mmCIF file of C-alpha atoms in Angstrom:
data_model
loop_
_atom_site.group_PDB
_atom_site.id
_atom_site.type_symbol
_atom_site.label_atom_id
_atom_site.label_comp_id
_atom_site.label_asym_id
_atom_site.label_seq_id
_atom_site.Cartn_x
_atom_site.Cartn_y
_atom_site.Cartn_z
ATOM 1 C CA MET M 1 98.168 106.958 76.066
ATOM 2 C CA THR M 2 100.860 109.397 75.490
ATOM 3 C CA ALA M 3 104.024 107.986 73.040
ATOM 4 C CA PRO M 4 107.361 107.533 74.533
ATOM 5 C CA VAL M 5 109.556 110.440 73.833
ATOM 6 C CA VAL M 6 113.418 109.452 73.077
ATOM 7 C CA ALA M 7 115.857 112.190 72.969
ATOM 8 C CA ARG M 8 119.818 112.923 73.855
ATOM 9 C CA VAL M 9 120.560 114.043 77.332
ATOM 10 C CA ALA M 10 123.635 114.853 78.834
ATOM 11 C CA HIS M 11 123.557 113.057 81.783
ATOM 12 C CA ALA M 12 121.047 110.701 83.123
ATOM 13 C CA ARG M 13 120.264 108.953 86.495
ATOM 14 C CA ILE M 14 118.946 105.504 85.437
ATOM 15 C CA GLY M 15 118.749 101.981 87.574
ATOM 16 C CA GLY M 16 120.968 103.865 90.515
ATOM 17 C CA ARG M 17 123.739 105.090 88.279
ATOM 18 C CA TRP M 18 124.953 108.136 86.091
ATOM 19 C CA VAL M 19 125.068 107.628 81.811
ATOM 20 C CA THR M 20 126.831 110.431 80.091
ATOM 21 C CA ASP M 21 125.699 111.734 76.555
ATOM 22 C CA ALA M 22 122.670 108.932 76.519
ATOM 23 C CA VAL M 23 120.174 108.387 74.398
ATOM 24 C CA VAL M 24 116.859 107.660 76.684
ATOM 25 C CA GLU M 25 113.116 107.072 76.343
ATOM 26 C CA LEU M 26 111.113 108.721 78.549
ATOM 27 C CA SER M 27 107.260 106.784 79.197
ATOM 28 C CA ALA M 28 104.381 106.468 81.167
ATOM 29 C CA THR M 29 107.064 103.227 83.274
ATOM 30 C CA GLY M 30 109.676 105.702 83.568
ATOM 31 C CA MET M 31 113.134 106.085 81.666
ATOM 32 C CA ARG M 32 115.410 103.532 79.829
ATOM 33 C CA LEU M 33 118.146 103.676 78.349
ATOM 34 C CA VAL M 34 118.290 103.305 74.327
ATOM 35 C CA PRO M 35 120.886 101.498 72.288
ATOM 36 C CA GLU M 36 123.052 103.912 70.038
ATOM 37 C CA ASP M 37 122.532 101.522 67.097
ATOM 38 C CA ARG M 38 118.627 101.686 67.990
ATOM 39 C CA ALA M 39 117.939 105.486 68.511
ATOM 40 C CA PRO M 40 116.245 107.569 65.607
ATOM 41 C CA ARG M 41 118.771 109.487 63.707
ATOM 42 C CA ARG M 42 117.063 112.587 64.274
ATOM 43 C CA ILE M 43 116.172 113.810 67.868
ATOM 44 C CA ALA M 44 115.655 116.289 70.226
ATOM 45 C CA ARG M 45 118.304 117.070 72.919
ATOM 46 C CA ILE M 46 117.449 117.874 76.741
ATOM 47 C CA GLU M 47 119.250 120.522 78.118
ATOM 48 C CA GLY M 48 120.191 119.687 81.860
ATOM 49 C CA ALA M 49 120.221 116.084 83.663
ATOM 50 C CA LEU M 50 117.388 113.769 84.286
ATOM 51 C CA LEU M 51 116.398 111.231 87.058
ATOM 52 C CA PRO M 52 113.879 109.433 89.287
ATOM 53 C CA PRO M 53 111.068 112.206 90.669
ATOM 54 C CA LEU M 54 112.472 112.983 94.517
ATOM 55 C CA THR M 55 109.919 111.135 96.801
ATOM 56 C CA ASP M 56 107.889 111.364 100.088
ATOM 57 C CA ALA M 57 107.813 107.884 100.717
ATOM 58 C CA HIS M 58 105.530 108.850 103.932
ATOM 59 C CA VAL M 59 102.209 111.905 103.502
ATOM 60 C CA HIS M 60 98.773 112.880 104.608
ATOM 61 C CA VAL M 61 97.612 114.948 101.909
ATOM 62 C CA GLY M 62 94.429 115.194 103.864
ATOM 63 C CA LEU M 63 96.405 116.732 107.129
ATOM 64 C CA CYS M 64 98.770 119.252 105.158
ATOM 65 C CA ALA M 65 99.233 122.127 102.493
ATOM 66 C CA ALA M 66 99.462 119.434 99.573
ATOM 67 C CA THR M 67 96.672 121.614 97.519
ATOM 68 C CA ARG M 68 98.216 125.127 97.762
ATOM 69 C CA GLY M 69 100.284 125.726 94.945
ATOM 70 C CA GLU M 70 103.518 126.729 96.352
ATOM 71 C CA PRO M 71 106.708 125.642 94.512
ATOM 72 C CA THR M 72 107.889 122.242 95.597
ATOM 73 C CA ALA M 73 110.582 119.893 95.255
ATOM 74 C CA LEU M 74 108.530 116.556 95.261
ATOM 75 C CA GLY M 75 107.685 115.007 91.972
ATOM 76 C CA ARG M 76 105.980 112.072 94.097
ATOM 77 C CA VAL M 77 104.448 111.288 97.316
ATOM 78 C CA LEU M 78 102.838 108.176 98.993
ATOM 79 C CA ASP M 79 99.930 108.962 100.902
ATOM 80 C CA LEU M 80 99.676 106.561 103.636
ATOM 81 C CA GLY M 81 96.676 106.347 105.179
ATOM 82 C CA TRP M 82 93.299 107.961 104.733
ATOM 83 C CA ALA M 83 89.472 107.805 103.734
ATOM 84 C CA PRO M 84 89.269 106.256 100.278
ATOM 85 C CA SER M 85 86.220 108.116 99.621
ATOM 86 C CA GLU M 86 88.063 111.564 100.221
ATOM 87 C CA LEU M 87 91.458 109.792 98.356
ATOM 88 C CA PRO M 88 90.386 110.807 94.385
ATOM 89 C CA GLY M 89 89.307 114.258 95.349
ATOM 90 C CA LEU M 90 92.224 114.888 96.881
ATOM 91 C CA LYS M 91 94.307 113.671 94.341
ATOM 92 C CA ARG M 92 93.324 115.164 91.408
ATOM 93 C CA ALA M 93 93.688 118.772 93.817
ATOM 94 C CA VAL M 94 97.291 118.029 94.665
ATOM 95 C CA GLU M 95 98.362 117.186 90.905
ATOM 96 C CA THR M 96 96.105 120.134 89.663
ATOM 97 C CA ALA M 97 98.280 122.642 92.157
ATOM 98 C CA HIS M 98 101.619 120.829 91.848
ATOM 99 C CA ARG M 99 101.942 119.995 88.065
ATOM 100 C CA GLY M 100 103.922 116.705 87.354
ATOM 101 C CA VAL M 101 103.566 115.505 91.064
ATOM 102 C CA GLU M 102 102.297 112.388 90.745
ATOM 103 C CA VAL M 103 100.224 111.426 94.090
ATOM 104 C CA ARG M 104 100.200 107.025 94.941
ATOM 105 C CA PHE M 105 97.903 106.197 97.749
ATOM 106 C CA ALA M 106 97.507 103.191 100.031
ATOM 107 C CA GLY M 107 93.677 103.885 100.739
ATOM 108 C CA PRO M 108 93.191 103.174 104.910
ATOM 109 C CA PHE M 109 94.853 102.287 107.681
ATOM 110 C CA HIS M 110 94.086 98.503 108.270
ATOM 111 C CA ALA M 111 93.870 97.646 112.636
ATOM 112 C CA ALA M 112 92.621 95.551 114.493
ATOM 113 C CA VAL M 113 89.303 95.763 116.148
ATOM 114 C CA GLY M 114 89.378 99.183 118.329
ATOM 115 C CA GLY M 115 93.740 99.168 117.347
ATOM 116 C CA TYR M 116 95.035 102.684 116.285
ATOM 117 C CA PRO M 117 94.270 105.127 114.701
ATOM 118 C CA SER M 118 90.444 104.108 114.843
ATOM 119 C CA ASP M 119 90.639 106.746 118.333
ATOM 120 C CA ARG M 120 92.395 109.314 116.868
ATOM 121 C CA SER M 121 90.489 112.659 116.059
ATOM 122 C CA TRP M 122 92.763 113.259 112.817
ATOM 123 C CA ALA M 123 91.352 110.389 111.264
ATOM 124 C CA PRO M 124 88.098 111.001 109.467
ATOM 125 C CA PRO M 125 85.701 108.621 108.894
ATOM 126 C CA GLY M 126 86.062 105.468 106.665
ATOM 127 C CA SER M 127 90.029 106.290 107.088
ATOM 128 C CA VAL M 128 90.267 102.863 109.521
ATOM 129 C CA VAL M 129 89.184 99.254 108.124
ATOM 130 C CA GLU M 130 88.740 97.411 111.630
ATOM 131 C CA LEU M 131 89.588 93.786 110.802
ATOM 132 C CA SER M 132 89.060 90.442 113.171
ATOM 133 C CA THR M 133 89.107 87.827 110.831
ATOM 134 C CA PRO M 134 91.484 86.497 107.451
ATOM 135 C CA THR M 135 88.641 86.581 105.714
ATOM 136 C CA GLU M 136 88.210 90.235 106.604
ATOM 137 C CA ALA M 137 91.323 90.775 105.847
ATOM 138 C CA VAL M 138 91.337 89.075 102.361
ATOM 139 C CA ARG M 139 88.389 91.093 101.539
ATOM 140 C CA ALA M 140 89.864 94.444 102.673
ATOM 141 C CA VAL M 141 92.867 93.946 100.369
ATOM 142 C CA ARG M 142 91.203 93.358 97.608
ATOM 143 C CA ALA M 143 89.029 96.364 97.869
ATOM 144 C CA GLN M 144 92.200 98.703 97.616
ATOM 145 C CA VAL M 145 93.497 96.308 94.641
ATOM 146 C CA GLN M 146 90.409 97.485 92.854
ATOM 147 C CA ALA M 147 90.673 101.570 94.252
ATOM 148 C CA GLY M 148 94.163 101.822 92.218
ATOM 149 C CA ALA M 149 96.518 101.703 95.655
ATOM 150 C CA ALA M 150 99.407 101.292 95.447
ATOM 151 C CA ALA M 151 100.195 99.893 98.886
ATOM 152 C CA ILE M 152 98.671 98.437 101.974
ATOM 153 C CA LYS M 153 98.876 100.087 105.024
ATOM 154 C CA ILE M 154 98.576 98.151 108.429
ATOM 155 C CA THR M 155 98.762 99.291 111.951
ATOM 156 C CA LEU M 156 101.145 97.317 114.883
ATOM 157 C CA SER M 157 100.749 99.405 117.844
ATOM 158 C CA SER M 158 100.015 97.410 120.734
ATOM 159 C CA ASP M 159 101.222 100.972 122.724
ATOM 160 C CA ASP M 160 97.754 102.092 121.275
ATOM 161 C CA GLY M 161 95.715 99.201 121.496
ATOM 162 C CA PRO M 162 94.811 96.069 120.246
ATOM 163 C CA VAL M 163 96.752 95.223 116.873
ATOM 164 C CA LEU M 164 95.752 92.284 114.396
ATOM 165 C CA GLY M 165 96.362 88.527 115.176
ATOM 166 C CA ASP M 166 98.582 86.527 113.080
ATOM 167 C CA GLU M 167 96.203 84.690 111.448
ATOM 168 C CA ALA M 168 94.382 87.774 109.951
ATOM 169 C CA LEU M 169 97.757 89.414 109.355
ATOM 170 C CA ALA M 170 99.263 86.673 107.380
ATOM 171 C CA ALA M 171 96.174 86.516 105.262
ATOM 172 C CA LEU M 172 96.423 90.185 104.831
ATOM 173 C CA VAL M 173 100.064 89.688 103.573
ATOM 174 C CA ALA M 174 99.607 86.866 101.322
ATOM 175 C CA GLU M 175 96.658 88.629 99.398
ATOM 176 C CA ALA M 176 98.671 91.546 99.175
ATOM 177 C CA ARG M 177 101.549 89.762 97.569
ATOM 178 C CA ALA M 178 99.180 87.981 95.406
ATOM 179 C CA ALA M 179 98.220 91.365 94.023
ATOM 180 C CA GLY M 180 102.116 93.305 93.748
ATOM 181 C CA LEU M 181 101.718 95.202 95.967
ATOM 182 C CA PRO M 182 103.760 95.854 99.602
ATOM 183 C CA VAL M 183 102.310 96.006 102.805
ATOM 184 C CA VAL M 184 103.823 98.777 104.834
ATOM 185 C CA ALA M 185 103.352 98.460 108.650
ATOM 186 C CA HIS M 186 103.032 101.363 111.382
ATOM 187 C CA ALA M 187 104.926 99.186 113.951
ATOM 188 C CA ARG M 188 105.111 100.308 117.848
ATOM 189 C CA GLY M 189 105.239 98.519 120.623
ATOM 190 C CA ALA M 190 107.900 95.141 122.109
ATOM 191 C CA GLY M 191 107.897 92.253 119.384
ATOM 192 C CA GLN M 192 105.788 94.223 116.318
ATOM 193 C CA VAL M 193 109.012 94.813 114.867
ATOM 194 C CA GLU M 194 109.464 91.168 114.739
ATOM 195 C CA ARG M 195 106.084 90.182 114.531
ATOM 196 C CA ALA M 196 106.038 92.110 110.994
ATOM 197 C CA ILE M 197 109.182 90.872 109.900
ATOM 198 C CA ALA M 198 107.775 87.017 110.655
ATOM 199 C CA ALA M 199 104.558 87.837 108.953
ATOM 200 C CA GLY M 200 106.679 89.060 105.294
ATOM 201 C CA VAL M 201 105.334 92.893 105.899
ATOM 202 C CA ASP M 202 107.679 94.591 103.195
ATOM 203 C CA VAL M 203 107.886 97.915 104.467
ATOM 204 C CA LEU M 204 107.987 99.743 108.146
ATOM 205 C CA ALA M 205 106.484 103.216 107.508
ATOM 206 C CA HIS M 206 108.977 104.877 110.812
ATOM 207 C CA ALA M 207 112.326 103.789 111.875
ATOM 208 C CA PRO M 208 111.347 102.035 114.914
ATOM 209 C CA TRP M 209 112.006 104.441 117.707
ATOM 210 C CA THR M 210 109.872 102.382 120.842
ATOM 211 C CA GLU M 211 113.044 100.368 121.654
ATOM 212 C CA ARG M 212 116.864 99.517 120.544
ATOM 213 C CA LEU M 213 116.488 96.339 118.301
ATOM 214 C CA ASP M 214 118.236 93.476 118.902
ATOM 215 C CA GLU M 215 121.394 92.862 115.690
ATOM 216 C CA ALA M 216 119.675 89.760 114.889
ATOM 217 C CA VAL M 217 116.552 91.656 114.212
ATOM 218 C CA ILE M 218 118.065 94.032 112.093
ATOM 219 C CA ARG M 219 119.808 91.980 109.724
ATOM 220 C CA GLU M 220 116.977 89.928 109.321
ATOM 221 C CA ALA M 221 115.038 93.545 108.173
ATOM 222 C CA ALA M 222 117.934 94.211 105.777
ATOM 223 C CA THR M 223 117.301 91.536 103.829
ATOM 224 C CA ARG M 224 113.543 92.131 103.888
ATOM 225 C CA GLN M 225 112.327 95.316 104.196
ATOM 226 C CA THR M 226 112.638 99.078 103.347
ATOM 227 C CA TRP M 227 112.098 101.399 106.143
ATOM 228 C CA ILE M 228 110.777 104.694 105.920
ATOM 229 C CA SER M 229 112.962 107.424 107.625
ATOM 230 C CA THR M 230 110.881 109.913 109.571
ATOM 231 C CA LEU M 231 113.715 110.868 111.846
ATOM 232 C CA ALA M 232 112.315 114.598 112.369
ATOM 233 C CA MET M 233 108.989 113.931 113.360
ATOM 234 C CA HIS M 234 110.581 113.287 116.932
ATOM 235 C CA GLU M 235 112.359 115.976 116.662
ATOM 236 C CA ARG M 236 109.181 118.277 116.200
ATOM 237 C CA ASP M 237 107.635 116.093 118.614
ATOM 238 C CA GLY M 238 110.280 117.455 121.207
ATOM 239 C CA ASP M 239 111.392 113.173 122.448
ATOM 240 C CA GLY M 240 115.347 113.344 121.860
ATOM 241 C CA ARG M 241 115.097 109.409 123.009
ATOM 242 C CA ALA M 242 112.897 108.614 120.775
ATOM 243 C CA LEU M 243 115.274 110.097 117.873
ATOM 244 C CA ALA M 244 118.194 108.555 119.451
ATOM 245 C CA ARG M 245 116.894 105.257 119.102
ATOM 246 C CA ALA M 246 115.267 105.780 115.632
ATOM 247 C CA THR M 247 118.361 106.955 114.437
ATOM 248 C CA ASP M 248 120.573 104.308 116.146
ATOM 249 C CA ASN M 249 117.997 101.600 114.762
ATOM 250 C CA LEU M 250 117.957 103.221 111.453
ATOM 251 C CA ALA M 251 121.855 103.734 111.139
ATOM 252 C CA ARG M 252 122.235 100.236 111.707
ATOM 253 C CA PHE M 253 119.896 98.652 109.369
ATOM 254 C CA ALA M 254 121.373 100.767 106.791
ATOM 255 C CA ALA M 255 125.033 99.605 107.194
ATOM 256 C CA ALA M 256 123.562 96.152 106.981
ATOM 257 C CA GLY M 257 122.081 96.644 103.617
ATOM 258 C CA GLY M 258 118.800 97.656 104.267
ATOM 259 C CA SER M 259 116.615 99.815 101.531
ATOM 260 C CA VAL M 260 115.784 102.892 102.954
ATOM 261 C CA ALA M 261 113.177 105.643 101.418
ATOM 262 C CA TYR M 262 112.856 109.300 102.973
ATOM 263 C CA GLY M 263 109.630 110.163 104.269
ATOM 264 C CA THR M 264 108.252 112.490 106.466
ATOM 265 C CA ASP M 265 104.911 111.399 107.997
ATOM 266 C CA LEU M 266 103.968 115.096 106.070
ATOM 267 C CA GLY M 267 100.955 116.208 108.100
ATOM 268 C CA ASN M 268 102.069 115.397 111.322
ATOM 269 C CA GLY M 269 103.536 118.426 112.535
ATOM 270 C CA LEU M 270 104.699 119.209 109.601
ATOM 271 C CA ASP M 271 102.653 121.154 106.612
ATOM 272 C CA ARG M 272 104.882 122.311 103.718
ATOM 273 C CA PHE M 273 104.456 119.918 101.202
ATOM 274 C CA ASP M 274 108.345 119.908 99.911
ATOM 275 C CA LEU M 275 111.431 118.925 101.030
ATOM 276 C CA ASP M 276 112.471 118.800 104.338
ATOM 277 C CA PRO M 277 116.231 119.939 105.361
ATOM 278 C CA ALA M 278 115.323 118.404 108.855
ATOM 279 C CA GLU M 279 114.845 115.086 107.369
ATOM 280 C CA VAL M 280 117.822 115.448 104.989
ATOM 281 C CA ALA M 281 120.031 115.911 107.995
ATOM 282 C CA ALA M 282 118.569 113.699 110.253
ATOM 283 C CA LEU M 283 119.419 111.218 107.640
ATOM 284 C CA ARG M 284 122.875 112.325 107.092
ATOM 285 C CA ARG M 285 123.314 111.902 110.842
ATOM 286 C CA ALA M 286 122.247 108.497 110.821
ATOM 287 C CA GLY M 287 125.048 107.719 108.410
ATOM 288 C CA ILE M 288 123.472 107.970 105.204
ATOM 289 C CA ASP M 289 124.583 109.981 102.897
ATOM 290 C CA GLY M 290 125.923 110.217 99.094
ATOM 291 C CA SER M 291 124.797 107.557 96.934
ATOM 292 C CA ALA M 292 122.585 105.766 99.619
ATOM 293 C CA LEU M 293 120.639 109.700 100.400
ATOM 294 C CA VAL M 294 120.228 109.796 96.424
ATOM 295 C CA ASP M 295 118.963 105.997 96.788
ATOM 296 C CA ALA M 296 116.702 107.136 99.757
ATOM 297 C CA LEU M 297 115.476 110.453 97.842
ATOM 298 C CA LEU M 298 114.108 108.415 95.145
ATOM 299 C CA ALA M 299 113.083 105.668 97.002
ATOM 300 C CA GLU M 300 113.100 103.359 93.465
ATOM 301 C CA ARG M 301 113.171 100.102 95.035
ATOM 302 C CA LEU M 302 109.758 100.907 96.917
ATOM 303 C CA LEU M 303 107.470 102.450 94.428
ATOM 304 C CA PRO M 304 108.130 100.966 90.407
ATOM 305 C CA PRO M 305 108.546 103.935 87.825
ATOM 306 C CA GLY M 306 105.986 105.676 86.530
ATOM 307 C CA PRO M 307 106.090 108.632 84.306
ATOM 308 C CA MET M 308 107.612 111.750 86.216
ATOM 309 C CA ILE M 309 111.177 112.605 85.575
ATOM 310 C CA GLY M 310 112.849 115.278 86.765
ATOM 311 C CA ILE M 311 115.031 117.845 84.731
ATOM 312 C CA VAL M 312 117.555 119.565 87.263
ATOM 313 C CA ALA M 313 120.176 121.739 86.192
ATOM 314 C CA ALA M 314 123.496 120.826 84.121
ATOM 315 C CA ASP M 315 125.984 121.548 86.602
ATOM 316 C CA VAL M 316 124.351 118.240 88.251
ATOM 317 C CA VAL M 317 126.615 115.435 86.573
ATOM 318 C CA ASP M 318 126.371 112.537 89.668
ATOM 319 C CA ASP M 319 124.876 111.902 93.061
ATOM 320 C CA GLU M 320 127.654 114.576 94.926
ATOM 321 C CA SER M 321 126.406 117.704 92.436
ATOM 322 C CA LEU M 322 122.695 116.996 93.183
ATOM 323 C CA LEU M 323 123.156 117.011 96.804
ATOM 324 C CA ALA M 324 125.072 120.115 96.654
ATOM 325 C CA SER M 325 121.988 121.398 94.771
ATOM 326 C CA LEU M 326 119.698 120.089 97.657
ATOM 327 C CA HIS M 327 121.787 122.293 100.014
ATOM 328 C CA ARG M 328 122.358 125.570 98.140
ATOM 329 C CA ALA M 329 118.398 125.721 97.649
ATOM 330 C CA ARG M 330 115.796 125.520 100.127
ATOM 331 C CA SER M 331 113.943 124.108 97.673
ATOM 332 C CA LEU M 332 115.639 122.210 94.890
ATOM 333 C CA PRO M 333 115.189 123.953 91.323
ATOM 334 C CA TYR M 334 113.539 121.355 90.003
ATOM 335 C CA THR M 335 111.462 121.032 86.954
ATOM 336 C CA TRP M 336 109.505 118.110 85.443
ATOM 337 C CA PHE M 337 109.489 116.690 82.047
ATOM 338 C CA ASP M 338 106.146 116.893 80.488
ATOM 339 C CA LEU M 339 105.560 113.992 77.951
ATOM 340 C CA GLU M 340 102.209 115.008 77.031
ATOM 341 C CA ALA M 341 103.784 118.438 75.850
ATOM 342 C CA SER M 342 106.937 116.972 74.446
ATOM 343 C CA ALA M 343 105.317 113.983 72.167
#
């Protein structure tokens, strides 16, 4: 394991706030402040500003151009559903093509027998685990824990077929919680968001778009869940009504204090492995801007920190200037701090 690196930096975003002329430790578990009285007498200085990696919290690396070595502003992604047998190779290929990018994954979709997306042509063999009993749900979660999953993905899409029963859903959530993994649900259809909240599901993979949620549901979700945005997905589909409902639900959720994570459903009508300007613009239309937008782009409340730390230009000193950098460039001029090379 690479030893931590201690350095002085002009500006850094740590724990949601910016610090100036600070001593920081960079390690496999992220970035932390070092008290001045505990800092080494002679340390390197890092030019530029440091912050956690920009994160796309909803991708499918098997369906996009993630393995092409094109420039990207992304530093971390969460794959939310693919065949476990293919994921290690895809993870290696993406991280080889984009040095410094970290790929985390949720493994397969967990669904009811015959449930979404088991009938979809884009879902490769093994990408859907069909469950009917609590025992099967527990075994499935344990298999993904052993595989190194960062989350557990389930589908509750009653508009597309059968959904998990209450007992199997409860068992899956309880087992994931015991393992310290968040449960991410694709919830679609009347009452499915409410079921996800009642079962203790931590994350919704999409801002709900099939119906306008009641205020009481929004308030309850805001105290319990993170919602991944994926608003521009509806623009790509040309579904203005779905976009309006999703935007309205997400805006009210965020206003109620809910945690929002930037995500694109990369691979679903979007191929380029990079920050999506359309998704950023859609978040802003939902009233998620300024520090709230930066929080969404970093997704720190969804995923624990890791070894990837971003270095941006020295004129980035706060959230406002960071967002200005996003606006100026099609792809943020973003490099990644290499712990091995710096140790």
